[in-house]
Structures are given as C-alpha cells and as structure tokens.
Amino acid sequence: MKGIFTLGLSLLSVAQALPSAKASARADGTLFSIGGKTGYVAGTNSYWIGFLTNNKDVDTVLDHIHTSGLKILRVWAFNDVNAKPPSDTVWFQLLSSAGSQINTGADGLQRLDYVVQSAEKRGVKLIINFVNNWNDYGGMNAYVKAFGGTKEGWYTNSQAQEQYKKYIKAVISRYANSSAVFAWELANEARCHGCSTDVIYKWATDISAYIRSLDSTHMITLGDEGFGLPGDTSYPYGYSEGVDFVKNLGIKDLDFGTFHMYPDSWGVPYSFSDGWIKNHAEACKAANKPCLLEEYGAYARCDIQAPWQQYSLSLANDGMAADMFWQWGDQLSSGPSPNDGNTIYYGSANATCLVTDHVKDIDAASKS
C-alpha cells in the first residue's frame, strides 16, 4: 500500500531467542495448509508492528489478531535509511556506497525478533517482506540514493542487488527455523514502469532461487499487485508497470500468487472487483498454485468490502486460497495505530463485519 507514514518510536532492548521449528504452512494445490489443515483462510497487514518498541503493544496486537481467528499477518521486514536517524528511532539497514550496515541492535532487527517470537507463541503466521517499491521506510529509492542509477534500474543494478541479497540473508538467517514464517516476500508492490516484463520476471526468478538456497522449507512469493493479465489492456490489467502476473506465476520457486485491490486509488468502479478476483483465481487455478488477495481496501467501508470477501471465499475451490485486508488497527500504549483511511480497528463495527463475521463464514464453509 502506498502512502504510509514513518513512525518515530522509542527503543527497548529485546533478547533474541528463536526456537528451532519446522514450517507448518505450505501450498496444497490451490489452497494453503496450516498446521496440517487445508482450507481457505483470512489475514491482515500491519506494516508498523515491527517498528513498535513496547513489547506489550506487540503482544496485544498479536493476541487480538489470534483471538479474532485471523491466520496470517503480513509485516515489513525492511526499514532502510541513508543516514543514521536519532537514537530513539528504529531502523534496520543503512545504505551507503561507503559501506552499508545491517542494524542487529535493540533499535534494529531485534524489534522484528520480538514480533516473530510473539507470533510463534500465538500461532500467527507471518509474511515477511524484504523491500518496498514505494519510498516509505526507504524502499528501492534508498538503494538508488546509495548506489546510483534509477528506480527502474534497481532490478539490474549489481551493487543494489548485492546489498539486497545480503539483507535477505541476514533476515532469513534469524528466522529460517521459525514456525511463525508463512512466506518470504520479495517486495511490496514491485513495479518497473515502462519496462519489459522480462525485467521483473528475471529478477524474481533469480531472487526466489536465492531465497530457496537459503531456506528450502518456507514458501516464497513475489508480493505484486497482480498487474498484467491477458485479454484486457486497460489499467490495471495492462503491462505498463512491467508486471506479467501469469508469467510470474510460472516461476518455479514462487509458491503462490499475490494480488492487491484498491478501486478508489486506481480510479475504477467497485463493480470492477469481482472480475479482478475471478481473473486472478482462474490464472492461479491454471497454474495449480494458491491465489492470495493480499491487500484490499475501500476506505474502511464494510458494505463494499464484505461482498469482496464473500466472493473470494466462494472461489475457494477455484483458485482463491485467502484474503488479507489492509490494514489492521489497534489501540497502542501511545494511542491508536496509524490510520491511512483503510484501517480496520479491533473492536469496531467494521471489525465485526470484516473480521468476526468473515471468519464465521469461513468456518461454516469449511464444514459444508
């Protein structure tokens, strides 16, 4: 999701102690199997949870997600800077041509360590994302500032890719034995405007194979918006952002497909949504891989989003495996978590509709 805001938060120290455990999430045809149970599941996104410095806040959020019946949480495992921020700010990686630094300290990846530990205890599965297409929390442009070139050239910039791989290795080495990991994700909403679709395809092929060499157990996914489908040249179906959803689904080391849905931001009517879901489901079914509606939002309108959930669930045997709304909201020790207009706050009427009722529908469908 574009347009999130950086959090400036105080630091607390946390010890790293992740137990060894085998992955309990995998692809099973066009569905996911979690803990030995195959079926449609629901989840959500929290880009900010890894930047919280109050452990009780992390536990509260994950308690609420778990007790709500959501199975998957997508988090940012990136927080890239080009200069060291103030001492009370969390950052994960300093990018510089003079020498980059991965922050494994108490104001660095130890914050993410605690999220993983807390998720393990509650059985919440995490999609862990390595870099942002957008400038929030550094993103690809932070690499460009450090190593030169252009945003579109990031995918083939040897210095940028070398450091990106170093960062991936640093993160995976911390959590490869964690049962909390649902999947490793290459990027948030990867785009290469005006590029041949071969650019992202070749990059995703290379990076997913690299991740597989580091961890053969957990799933891997791209994290794209699902652009590029045959039969319609209009936005967002076209290939102008350098993404070919069907071609990328064929990459051997990508275990499932992702797509996002924001009719308001994309300037398309809400009636667009069913077709968007159906077309991706059909592509995933043809590839025999699960389809995850990984982000969707309509300015927190239950009456709009609930039918999307119901339609996606109706395709559980035809390509759709899960949906994850953007984004989770909760009350933290410092006040409400960030609200970008799409936030669904725990305990709200929207949460009853889009979380409680949706989970009940999923449970009922699994028994029918």
Short mmCIF file of C-alpha atoms in Angstrom, two decimals:
data_model
loop_
_atom_site.label_atom_id
_atom_site.label_comp_id
_atom_site.label_asym_id
_atom_site.label_seq_id
_atom_site.Cartn_x
_atom_site.Cartn_y
_atom_site.Cartn_z
CA MET A 1 0.00 0.00 0.00
CA LYS A 2 1.33 3.41 -0.97
CA GLY A 3 1.23 6.40 1.35
CA ILE A 4 2.04 5.06 4.80
CA PHE A 5 3.85 7.20 7.32
CA THR A 6 7.09 6.61 9.16
CA LEU A 7 6.82 6.01 12.87
CA GLY A 8 9.26 7.64 15.25
CA LEU A 9 9.33 5.41 18.29
CA SER A 10 11.49 4.99 21.39
CA LEU A 11 13.61 1.87 21.75
CA LEU A 12 13.56 -1.00 24.19
CA SER A 13 16.04 -3.85 24.27
CA VAL A 14 14.95 -7.37 23.43
CA ALA A 15 16.88 -10.61 23.53
CA GLN A 16 16.85 -12.86 20.50
CA ALA A 17 15.91 -16.48 21.22
CA LEU A 18 14.07 -18.19 18.39
CA PRO A 19 13.43 -21.91 18.85
CA SER A 20 14.04 -24.31 16.01
CA ALA A 21 10.84 -25.48 14.37
CA LYS A 22 9.69 -26.83 11.03
CA ALA A 23 7.34 -24.81 8.88
CA SER A 24 3.69 -25.65 9.38
CA ALA A 25 2.39 -23.71 6.37
CA ARG A 26 2.57 -24.87 2.77
CA ALA A 27 0.75 -24.81 -0.53
CA ASP A 28 -1.65 -27.72 -1.05
CA GLY A 29 -2.83 -27.45 -4.63
CA THR A 30 -4.62 -24.11 -4.89
CA LEU A 31 -5.18 -23.84 -1.13
CA PHE A 32 -2.93 -23.37 1.89
CA SER A 33 -2.31 -25.95 4.57
CA ILE A 34 -1.61 -24.52 8.03
CA GLY A 35 -0.85 -26.86 10.89
CA GLY A 36 -2.00 -29.81 8.82
CA LYS A 37 -5.39 -28.29 7.96
CA THR A 38 -6.06 -27.34 4.35
CA GLY A 39 -8.63 -24.69 3.53
CA TYR A 40 -9.42 -21.05 2.89
CA VAL A 41 -8.06 -18.61 5.49
CA ALA A 42 -8.14 -14.89 6.27
CA GLY A 43 -5.45 -12.50 7.42
CA THR A 44 -4.41 -8.87 7.54
CA ASN A 45 -1.50 -6.44 7.20
CA SER A 46 0.47 -4.44 9.78
CA TYR A 47 3.43 -2.61 8.29
CA TRP A 48 4.15 -0.88 11.62
CA ILE A 49 4.27 -3.76 14.10
CA GLY A 50 8.00 -4.38 13.58
CA PHE A 51 8.75 -0.77 14.48
CA LEU A 52 6.99 -0.83 17.86
CA THR A 53 9.30 -0.54 20.85
CA ASN A 54 6.83 -1.59 23.53
CA ASN A 55 6.69 -5.38 23.74
CA LYS A 56 3.29 -5.28 25.41
CA ASP A 57 1.92 -3.45 22.36
CA VAL A 58 3.24 -6.21 20.09
CA ASP A 59 1.69 -8.87 22.30
CA THR A 60 -1.64 -7.04 22.46
CA VAL A 61 -1.87 -6.73 18.68
CA LEU A 62 -0.98 -10.37 18.09
CA ASP A 63 -3.35 -11.50 20.85
CA HIS A 64 -6.19 -9.64 19.15
CA ILE A 65 -5.30 -10.97 15.70
CA HIS A 66 -5.10 -14.53 17.02
CA THR A 67 -8.32 -14.46 19.03
CA SER A 68 -10.12 -12.86 16.07
CA GLY A 69 -9.43 -16.00 14.05
CA LEU A 70 -7.08 -14.44 11.50
CA LYS A 71 -4.30 -16.81 10.46
CA ILE A 72 -1.78 -14.67 8.56
CA LEU A 73 -0.16 -11.29 9.23
CA ARG A 74 1.97 -9.51 6.64
CA VAL A 75 4.76 -7.35 8.05
CA TRP A 76 7.55 -5.11 6.80
CA ALA A 77 10.99 -6.61 7.43
CA PHE A 78 12.59 -3.53 5.88
CA ASN A 79 13.32 -0.09 7.29
CA ASP A 80 16.05 1.36 5.10
CA VAL A 81 17.84 4.67 5.72
CA ASN A 82 20.67 6.58 4.04
CA ALA A 83 21.80 8.28 7.25
CA LYS A 84 21.55 7.13 10.85
CA PRO A 85 18.37 8.54 12.43
CA PRO A 86 18.04 9.83 16.02
CA SER A 87 18.73 7.27 18.74
CA ASP A 88 15.04 6.85 19.55
CA THR A 89 14.14 5.70 16.01
CA VAL A 90 14.00 2.13 14.78
CA TRP A 91 15.93 1.37 11.58
CA PHE A 92 17.02 -1.93 10.03
CA GLN A 93 19.55 -1.10 7.31
CA LEU A 94 21.84 1.85 6.49
CA LEU A 95 22.55 2.01 2.76
CA SER A 96 25.70 3.80 1.63
CA SER A 97 28.23 3.47 -1.17
CA ALA A 98 30.90 3.92 1.52
CA GLY A 99 29.69 0.79 3.28
CA SER A 100 26.23 -0.39 4.27
CA GLN A 101 25.25 -1.58 7.74
CA ILE A 102 22.56 -4.00 8.87
CA ASN A 103 21.32 -3.00 12.31
CA THR A 104 21.04 -6.07 14.53
CA GLY A 105 20.75 -3.99 17.69
CA ALA A 106 17.91 -3.19 20.07
CA ASP A 107 16.69 -0.42 17.75
CA GLY A 108 17.08 -2.68 14.72
CA LEU A 109 16.21 -6.25 13.84
CA GLN A 110 15.73 -7.16 17.49
CA ARG A 111 12.39 -5.38 17.18
CA LEU A 112 11.41 -7.80 14.41
CA ASP A 113 12.78 -10.66 16.51
CA TYR A 114 10.19 -9.94 19.15
CA VAL A 115 7.37 -9.88 16.61
CA VAL A 116 8.42 -13.31 15.34
CA GLN A 117 8.70 -14.70 18.88
CA SER A 118 5.29 -13.32 19.85
CA ALA A 119 3.70 -14.67 16.66
CA GLU A 120 5.19 -18.10 17.33
CA LYS A 121 3.61 -18.24 20.77
CA ARG A 122 0.17 -17.43 19.34
CA GLY A 123 0.29 -19.49 16.16
CA VAL A 124 0.06 -16.44 13.89
CA LYS A 125 1.84 -16.92 10.56
CA LEU A 126 3.91 -14.08 9.09
CA ILE A 127 4.54 -12.99 5.51
CA ILE A 128 7.93 -11.27 5.77
CA ASN A 129 8.63 -8.65 3.09
CA PHE A 130 12.17 -7.54 2.18
CA VAL A 131 11.88 -4.20 0.32
CA ASN A 132 9.37 -1.54 -0.69
CA ASN A 133 8.61 -0.31 -4.19
CA TRP A 134 7.50 2.93 -2.55
CA ASN A 135 9.64 5.42 -0.63
CA ASP A 136 8.08 4.68 2.76
CA TYR A 137 10.71 3.21 5.06
CA GLY A 138 13.40 3.74 2.44
CA GLY A 139 12.38 1.40 -0.32
CA MET A 140 14.17 0.82 -3.60
CA ASN A 141 14.99 4.51 -3.88
CA ALA A 142 17.12 4.28 -0.73
CA TYR A 143 19.31 1.83 -2.68
CA VAL A 144 19.32 4.20 -5.65
CA LYS A 145 20.48 7.08 -3.43
CA ALA A 146 23.32 4.91 -2.15
CA PHE A 147 24.43 3.16 -5.33
CA GLY A 148 23.19 5.38 -8.16
CA GLY A 149 21.10 4.59 -11.19
CA THR A 150 17.33 4.89 -11.47
CA LYS A 151 14.32 3.37 -9.76
CA GLU A 152 13.58 1.25 -12.84
CA GLY A 153 17.23 0.20 -12.94
CA TRP A 154 17.17 -1.11 -9.37
CA TYR A 155 16.33 -4.63 -10.54
CA THR A 156 19.52 -4.89 -12.59
CA ASN A 157 21.83 -2.65 -10.50
CA SER A 158 24.57 -5.04 -9.40
CA GLN A 159 25.55 -3.08 -6.27
CA ALA A 160 21.95 -2.66 -5.16
CA GLN A 161 21.17 -6.32 -5.75
CA GLU A 162 24.30 -7.46 -3.93
CA GLN A 163 23.31 -5.49 -0.82
CA TYR A 164 19.66 -6.55 -1.16
CA LYS A 165 20.77 -10.19 -1.13
CA LYS A 166 22.98 -9.56 1.90
CA TYR A 167 19.98 -8.13 3.70
CA ILE A 168 17.76 -11.05 2.71
CA LYS A 169 20.37 -13.47 4.02
CA ALA A 170 20.65 -11.56 7.31
CA VAL A 171 16.88 -11.72 7.87
CA ILE A 172 16.41 -15.32 6.80
CA SER A 173 19.31 -16.47 8.97
CA ARG A 174 17.41 -15.15 12.00
CA TYR A 175 14.07 -16.82 11.27
CA ALA A 176 14.67 -19.80 8.96
CA ASN A 177 13.86 -22.19 11.81
CA SER A 178 10.78 -20.32 12.97
CA SER A 179 7.34 -21.87 12.65
CA ALA A 180 5.92 -18.33 12.54
CA VAL A 181 7.12 -17.79 8.98
CA PHE A 182 4.34 -18.28 6.43
CA ALA A 183 6.34 -16.99 3.47
CA TRP A 184 9.25 -14.82 2.42
CA GLU A 185 8.16 -11.99 0.13
CA LEU A 186 10.46 -10.39 -2.43
CA ALA A 187 8.99 -6.88 -2.46
CA ASN A 188 5.94 -4.82 -1.67
CA GLU A 189 4.17 -3.99 -4.94
CA ALA A 190 7.14 -4.40 -7.27
CA ARG A 191 6.79 -2.24 -10.38
CA CYS A 192 9.07 -1.25 -13.24
CA HIS A 193 7.17 1.42 -15.14
CA GLY A 194 7.63 1.25 -18.89
CA CYS A 195 9.94 -1.76 -18.65
CA SER A 196 9.72 -5.06 -20.43
CA THR A 197 8.03 -7.62 -18.19
CA ASP A 198 11.22 -9.67 -18.56
CA VAL A 199 12.97 -7.33 -16.09
CA ILE A 200 10.85 -8.23 -13.06
CA TYR A 201 10.44 -11.82 -14.28
CA LYS A 202 14.21 -12.41 -14.46
CA TRP A 203 14.79 -10.60 -11.16
CA ALA A 204 12.06 -12.58 -9.38
CA THR A 205 13.42 -15.82 -10.82
CA ASP A 206 16.91 -15.04 -9.54
CA ILE A 207 15.89 -13.78 -6.09
CA SER A 208 13.39 -16.57 -5.40
CA ALA A 209 16.04 -19.15 -6.30
CA TYR A 210 18.48 -17.38 -3.98
CA ILE A 211 15.97 -17.46 -1.13
CA ARG A 212 15.30 -21.14 -1.81
CA SER A 213 19.03 -21.81 -1.48
CA LEU A 214 18.93 -20.23 2.00
CA ASP A 215 15.68 -21.84 3.17
CA SER A 216 14.15 -24.83 1.42
CA THR A 217 11.33 -25.14 3.95
CA HIS A 218 9.21 -21.99 3.86
CA MET A 219 7.13 -20.64 1.00
CA ILE A 220 8.21 -17.75 -1.24
CA THR A 221 6.05 -15.19 -3.04
CA LEU A 222 6.50 -12.02 -5.08
CA GLY A 223 4.19 -9.54 -3.33
CA ASP A 224 3.00 -7.83 -6.51
CA GLU A 225 -0.35 -6.17 -7.19
CA GLY A 226 -1.35 -8.64 -9.88
CA PHE A 227 -0.98 -6.35 -12.88
CA GLY A 228 -0.66 -7.85 -16.32
CA LEU A 229 -3.43 -10.22 -17.37
CA PRO A 230 -4.33 -11.24 -20.93
CA GLY A 231 -7.48 -10.07 -22.68
CA ASP A 232 -7.76 -6.51 -21.36
CA THR A 233 -5.34 -3.66 -21.98
CA SER A 234 -6.95 -1.17 -19.60
CA TYR A 235 -5.39 -0.24 -16.26
CA PRO A 236 -4.69 -2.18 -14.08
CA TYR A 237 -4.95 -5.20 -16.41
CA GLY A 238 -2.23 -3.97 -18.76
CA TYR A 239 1.53 -4.44 -18.65
CA SER A 240 2.64 -0.80 -18.33
CA GLU A 241 4.10 -1.38 -14.85
CA GLY A 242 6.34 -4.17 -16.11
CA VAL A 243 4.39 -6.95 -14.37
CA ASP A 244 3.03 -10.09 -16.04
CA PHE A 245 1.01 -11.94 -13.43
CA VAL A 246 0.60 -15.15 -15.42
CA LYS A 247 4.25 -15.35 -16.46
CA ASN A 248 5.44 -14.67 -12.91
CA LEU A 249 3.15 -17.42 -11.58
CA GLY A 250 5.21 -19.84 -13.64
CA ILE A 251 8.42 -19.09 -11.74
CA LYS A 252 9.44 -22.39 -10.16
CA ASP A 253 10.43 -21.06 -6.75
CA LEU A 254 7.35 -18.87 -6.22
CA ASP A 255 4.81 -20.95 -4.32
CA PHE A 256 1.72 -18.77 -4.71
CA GLY A 257 0.43 -15.67 -6.44
CA THR A 258 -0.48 -12.37 -4.81
CA PHE A 259 -2.68 -9.54 -5.98
CA HIS A 260 -4.00 -6.32 -4.45
CA MET A 261 -7.22 -4.40 -4.98
CA TYR A 262 -7.86 -0.68 -4.45
CA PRO A 263 -10.66 0.57 -6.71
CA ASP A 264 -10.63 4.03 -5.09
CA SER A 265 -6.89 4.54 -5.64
CA TRP A 266 -6.94 3.01 -9.12
CA GLY A 267 -9.88 5.08 -10.32
CA VAL A 268 -12.07 2.11 -11.22
CA PRO A 269 -15.66 1.42 -10.07
CA TYR A 270 -16.38 -1.05 -7.28
CA SER A 271 -18.09 -3.25 -9.87
CA PHE A 272 -14.59 -3.92 -11.23
CA SER A 273 -13.73 -6.03 -8.19
CA ASP A 274 -15.44 -9.37 -8.88
CA GLY A 275 -13.84 -9.63 -12.30
CA TRP A 276 -10.42 -8.77 -10.88
CA ILE A 277 -10.73 -11.52 -8.27
CA LYS A 278 -12.14 -14.06 -10.74
CA ASN A 279 -9.46 -13.47 -13.39
CA HIS A 280 -6.65 -13.96 -10.89
CA ALA A 281 -8.30 -17.05 -9.45
CA GLU A 282 -8.54 -18.55 -12.93
CA ALA A 283 -4.84 -17.87 -13.57
CA CYS A 284 -3.88 -19.49 -10.27
CA LYS A 285 -6.09 -22.50 -10.89
CA ALA A 286 -4.45 -22.99 -14.28
CA ALA A 287 -1.01 -22.82 -12.63
CA ASN A 288 -2.16 -25.06 -9.73
CA LYS A 289 -0.92 -22.50 -7.22
CA PRO A 290 -2.87 -20.68 -4.50
CA CYS A 291 -4.05 -17.12 -5.08
CA LEU A 292 -3.84 -14.67 -2.18
CA LEU A 293 -5.81 -11.41 -2.26
CA GLU A 294 -3.05 -9.89 -0.17
CA GLU A 295 -4.23 -6.28 0.17
CA TYR A 296 -7.61 -4.68 -0.39
CA GLY A 297 -9.34 -1.60 0.89
CA ALA A 298 -12.18 0.82 0.28
CA TYR A 299 -11.72 3.44 2.99
CA ALA A 300 -12.99 1.04 5.68
CA ARG A 301 -16.43 0.52 4.19
CA CYS A 302 -17.91 -2.77 5.31
CA ASP A 303 -20.75 -2.63 2.79
CA ILE A 304 -18.22 -2.52 -0.04
CA GLN A 305 -15.55 -4.89 1.24
CA ALA A 306 -17.68 -7.67 2.75
CA PRO A 307 -19.00 -8.72 -0.69
CA TRP A 308 -15.40 -8.91 -1.91
CA GLN A 309 -14.61 -11.31 0.91
CA GLN A 310 -17.70 -13.39 0.20
CA TYR A 311 -16.91 -13.63 -3.50
CA SER A 312 -13.29 -14.59 -2.86
CA LEU A 313 -14.42 -17.28 -0.41
CA SER A 314 -16.88 -18.63 -2.99
CA LEU A 315 -13.90 -19.37 -5.25
CA ALA A 316 -12.08 -21.44 -2.61
CA ASN A 317 -12.14 -24.47 -4.89
CA ASP A 318 -11.37 -22.46 -8.00
CA GLY A 319 -8.03 -20.77 -7.28
CA MET A 320 -8.63 -18.49 -4.29
CA ALA A 321 -6.88 -19.51 -1.07
CA ALA A 322 -7.02 -16.50 1.25
CA ASP A 323 -7.66 -12.79 1.64
CA MET A 324 -5.93 -10.19 3.83
CA PHE A 325 -7.44 -6.75 4.31
CA TRP A 326 -5.33 -3.59 4.54
CA GLN A 327 -4.85 -2.83 7.32
CA TRP A 328 -5.16 -3.89 10.99
CA GLY A 329 -5.72 -1.18 13.59
CA ASP A 330 -5.38 -1.34 17.36
CA GLN A 331 -5.05 0.78 20.49
CA LEU A 332 -1.40 1.04 21.49
CA SER A 333 0.20 2.46 24.62
CA SER A 334 0.88 5.63 22.62
CA GLY A 335 -2.65 5.83 21.16
CA PRO A 336 -4.32 4.45 18.03
CA SER A 337 -2.14 2.75 15.44
CA PRO A 338 -1.75 4.58 12.10
CA ASN A 339 -4.88 5.19 10.02
CA ASP A 340 -4.48 5.72 6.28
CA GLY A 341 -8.22 5.63 5.64
CA ASN A 342 -8.32 1.88 5.15
CA THR A 343 -7.60 0.88 8.75
CA ILE A 344 -9.97 -1.57 10.45
CA TYR A 345 -9.68 -1.08 14.21
CA TYR A 346 -10.06 -4.00 16.58
CA GLY A 347 -13.43 -3.91 18.33
CA SER A 348 -15.05 -1.56 15.81
CA ALA A 349 -18.22 -2.20 13.82
CA ASN A 350 -16.09 -2.61 10.70
CA ALA A 351 -14.04 -5.27 12.50
CA THR A 352 -17.20 -7.16 13.44
CA CYS A 353 -18.23 -7.18 9.79
CA LEU A 354 -14.88 -7.75 8.07
CA VAL A 355 -13.20 -9.95 10.67
CA THR A 356 -15.65 -11.65 13.06
CA ASP A 357 -18.38 -12.32 10.50
CA HIS A 358 -15.91 -13.24 7.78
CA VAL A 359 -14.14 -15.79 9.99
CA LYS A 360 -17.53 -17.31 10.87
CA ASP A 361 -18.34 -17.60 7.16
CA ILE A 362 -15.00 -19.31 6.50
CA ASP A 363 -15.58 -21.76 9.34
CA ALA A 364 -19.10 -22.51 8.10
CA ALA A 365 -17.88 -23.05 4.54
CA SER A 366 -15.20 -25.48 5.75
CA LYS A 367 -17.89 -27.64 7.37
CA SER A 368 -20.32 -27.62 4.46
#
